[in-house]
Short mmCIF file of N, CA and C in Angstrom, two decimals:
data_model
loop_
_atom_site.label_atom_id
_atom_site.label_comp_id
_atom_site.label_asym_id
_atom_site.label_seq_id
_atom_site.Cartn_x
_atom_site.Cartn_y
_atom_site.Cartn_z
N UNK A 999 78.86 111.87 61.30
CA UNK A 999 79.18 110.71 60.50
C UNK A 999 80.66 110.40 60.68
N UNK A 1000 81.00 109.14 60.81
CA UNK A 1000 82.40 108.76 60.95
C UNK A 1000 82.89 108.14 59.65
N UNK A 1001 84.16 108.31 59.40
CA UNK A 1001 84.73 107.72 58.19
C UNK A 1001 85.03 106.24 58.45
N UNK A 1002 85.07 105.43 57.40
CA UNK A 1002 85.35 104.00 57.60
C UNK A 1002 86.75 103.75 58.14
N UNK A 1003 87.65 104.73 57.97
CA UNK A 1003 89.02 104.58 58.44
C UNK A 1003 89.21 105.04 59.88
N UNK A 1004 88.16 105.58 60.50
CA UNK A 1004 88.28 106.09 61.87
C UNK A 1004 88.55 104.94 62.83
N UNK A 1005 89.49 105.13 63.76
CA UNK A 1005 89.77 104.06 64.72
C UNK A 1005 88.59 103.86 65.66
N UNK A 1006 88.38 102.63 66.08
CA UNK A 1006 87.33 102.32 67.03
C UNK A 1006 87.74 102.80 68.42
N UNK A 1007 86.79 103.38 69.16
CA UNK A 1007 87.07 103.78 70.53
C UNK A 1007 87.10 102.54 71.41
N UNK A 1008 88.01 102.53 72.37
CA UNK A 1008 88.09 101.40 73.29
C UNK A 1008 86.93 101.46 74.26
N UNK A 1009 86.59 100.32 74.83
CA UNK A 1009 85.51 100.25 75.79
C UNK A 1009 86.10 99.93 77.16
N UNK A 1010 85.40 100.37 78.19
CA UNK A 1010 85.86 100.11 79.55
C UNK A 1010 86.14 101.41 80.27
N UNK A 1011 86.51 101.29 81.52
CA UNK A 1011 86.74 102.48 82.34
C UNK A 1011 88.23 102.78 82.36
N UNK A 1012 88.59 103.88 81.77
CA UNK A 1012 89.99 104.31 81.74
C UNK A 1012 90.31 105.08 83.01
N UNK A 1013 91.58 105.34 83.19
CA UNK A 1013 92.00 106.17 84.31
C UNK A 1013 91.34 107.54 84.23
N UNK A 1014 91.22 108.07 83.01
CA UNK A 1014 90.59 109.37 82.83
C UNK A 1014 89.12 109.38 83.23
N UNK A 1015 88.40 108.31 82.91
CA UNK A 1015 86.98 108.23 83.29
C UNK A 1015 86.85 108.16 84.80
N UNK A 1016 87.69 107.38 85.44
CA UNK A 1016 87.65 107.28 86.90
C UNK A 1016 88.03 108.60 87.55
N UNK A 1017 89.03 109.29 86.99
CA UNK A 1017 89.43 110.59 87.52
C UNK A 1017 88.31 111.62 87.35
N UNK A 1018 87.62 111.58 86.21
CA UNK A 1018 86.51 112.50 85.99
C UNK A 1018 85.39 112.25 86.99
N UNK A 1019 85.08 110.98 87.26
CA UNK A 1019 84.04 110.65 88.24
C UNK A 1019 84.45 111.10 89.64
N UNK A 1020 85.72 110.89 89.99
CA UNK A 1020 86.20 111.32 91.31
C UNK A 1020 86.14 112.84 91.44
N UNK A 1021 86.47 113.55 90.37
CA UNK A 1021 86.40 115.01 90.38
C UNK A 1021 84.96 115.48 90.55
N UNK A 1022 84.03 114.84 89.86
CA UNK A 1022 82.61 115.19 90.02
C UNK A 1022 82.16 115.00 91.46
N UNK A 1023 82.57 113.89 92.07
CA UNK A 1023 82.20 113.63 93.46
C UNK A 1023 82.79 114.69 94.39
N UNK A 1024 84.05 115.06 94.15
CA UNK A 1024 84.69 116.08 94.99
C UNK A 1024 84.00 117.43 94.85
N UNK A 1025 83.61 117.79 93.64
CA UNK A 1025 82.92 119.06 93.43
C UNK A 1025 81.56 119.05 94.12
N UNK A 1026 80.84 117.93 94.00
CA UNK A 1026 79.55 117.84 94.69
C UNK A 1026 79.74 117.97 96.20
N UNK A 1027 80.81 117.42 96.73
CA UNK A 1027 81.11 117.53 98.16
C UNK A 1027 81.38 118.98 98.53
N UNK A 1028 82.17 119.66 97.71
CA UNK A 1028 82.50 121.06 97.99
C UNK A 1028 81.28 121.96 97.89
N UNK A 1029 80.44 121.74 96.91
CA UNK A 1029 79.27 122.60 96.69
C UNK A 1029 78.09 122.21 97.56
N UNK A 1030 77.91 120.93 97.81
CA UNK A 1030 76.70 120.48 98.50
C UNK A 1030 76.90 120.04 99.93
N UNK A 1031 78.14 119.84 100.34
CA UNK A 1031 78.40 119.46 101.71
C UNK A 1031 78.40 117.98 102.00
N UNK A 1032 78.01 117.14 101.04
CA UNK A 1032 78.01 115.69 101.27
C UNK A 1032 78.49 114.98 100.01
N UNK A 1033 79.14 113.85 100.20
CA UNK A 1033 79.54 113.05 99.06
C UNK A 1033 78.33 112.31 98.50
N UNK A 1034 78.20 112.27 97.19
CA UNK A 1034 77.12 111.46 96.61
C UNK A 1034 77.50 109.98 96.71
N UNK A 1035 76.52 109.11 96.71
CA UNK A 1035 76.82 107.68 96.73
C UNK A 1035 77.23 107.19 95.34
N UNK A 1036 76.68 107.83 94.30
CA UNK A 1036 76.99 107.46 92.93
C UNK A 1036 77.22 108.73 92.11
N UNK A 1037 78.07 108.60 91.09
CA UNK A 1037 78.37 109.73 90.20
C UNK A 1037 78.20 109.26 88.76
N UNK A 1038 77.60 110.10 87.95
CA UNK A 1038 77.41 109.79 86.53
C UNK A 1038 78.23 110.76 85.70
N UNK A 1039 78.94 110.24 84.69
CA UNK A 1039 79.70 111.09 83.77
C UNK A 1039 79.27 110.74 82.34
N UNK A 1040 79.62 111.61 81.40
CA UNK A 1040 79.33 111.35 79.99
C UNK A 1040 80.64 111.04 79.27
N UNK A 1041 80.69 109.89 78.61
CA UNK A 1041 81.88 109.47 77.87
C UNK A 1041 81.85 110.05 76.45
N UNK A 1042 82.99 110.07 75.75
CA UNK A 1042 83.03 110.58 74.38
C UNK A 1042 82.06 109.85 73.44
N UNK A 1043 81.71 108.61 73.75
CA UNK A 1043 80.78 107.85 72.91
C UNK A 1043 79.33 108.24 73.17
N UNK A 1044 79.11 109.08 74.19
CA UNK A 1044 77.75 109.48 74.54
C UNK A 1044 77.15 108.65 75.66
N UNK A 1045 77.82 107.57 76.04
CA UNK A 1045 77.33 106.73 77.14
C UNK A 1045 77.45 107.49 78.45
N UNK A 1046 76.60 107.16 79.41
CA UNK A 1046 76.63 107.82 80.72
C UNK A 1046 76.67 106.78 81.84
N UNK A 1047 77.86 106.24 82.12
CA UNK A 1047 77.96 105.24 83.18
C UNK A 1047 77.87 105.88 84.56
N UNK A 1048 77.46 105.09 85.53
CA UNK A 1048 77.44 105.51 86.93
C UNK A 1048 78.57 104.81 87.66
N UNK A 1049 79.24 105.55 88.52
CA UNK A 1049 80.31 105.00 89.34
C UNK A 1049 79.89 105.09 90.80
N UNK A 1050 79.98 103.98 91.50
CA UNK A 1050 79.72 103.97 92.94
C UNK A 1050 81.01 104.39 93.64
N UNK A 1051 80.89 105.25 94.64
CA UNK A 1051 82.07 105.69 95.37
C UNK A 1051 82.46 104.66 96.41
N UNK A 1052 83.74 104.39 96.51
CA UNK A 1052 84.24 103.43 97.50
C UNK A 1052 84.26 104.05 98.89
N UNK A 1053 84.69 105.31 98.97
CA UNK A 1053 84.77 106.01 100.25
C UNK A 1053 83.94 107.27 100.14
N UNK A 1054 83.02 107.47 101.06
CA UNK A 1054 82.14 108.65 101.00
C UNK A 1054 82.26 109.49 102.26
N UNK A 1055 83.49 109.62 102.76
CA UNK A 1055 83.73 110.47 103.93
C UNK A 1055 85.07 111.18 103.72
N UNK A 1056 85.22 112.36 104.30
CA UNK A 1056 86.51 113.05 104.19
C UNK A 1056 87.59 112.24 104.90
N UNK A 1057 88.78 112.34 104.42
CA UNK A 1057 89.87 111.59 105.06
C UNK A 1057 91.21 112.02 104.54
N UNK A 1058 92.17 111.13 104.74
CA UNK A 1058 93.56 111.41 104.38
C UNK A 1058 93.73 111.56 102.90
#
């Protein structure tokens, strides 16, 4: 239960959400040998957005 005075959480993709998705993709690459095409994370609100990766190959 939240109190009426609790601040509203902002909506949208923050730098932290993007960094978490990138980290998940990197871990999947390290453990599985291939980059996933999409990564799903769980936000503090309980939502689970999917992020499409821009680059799915090792590089600079």
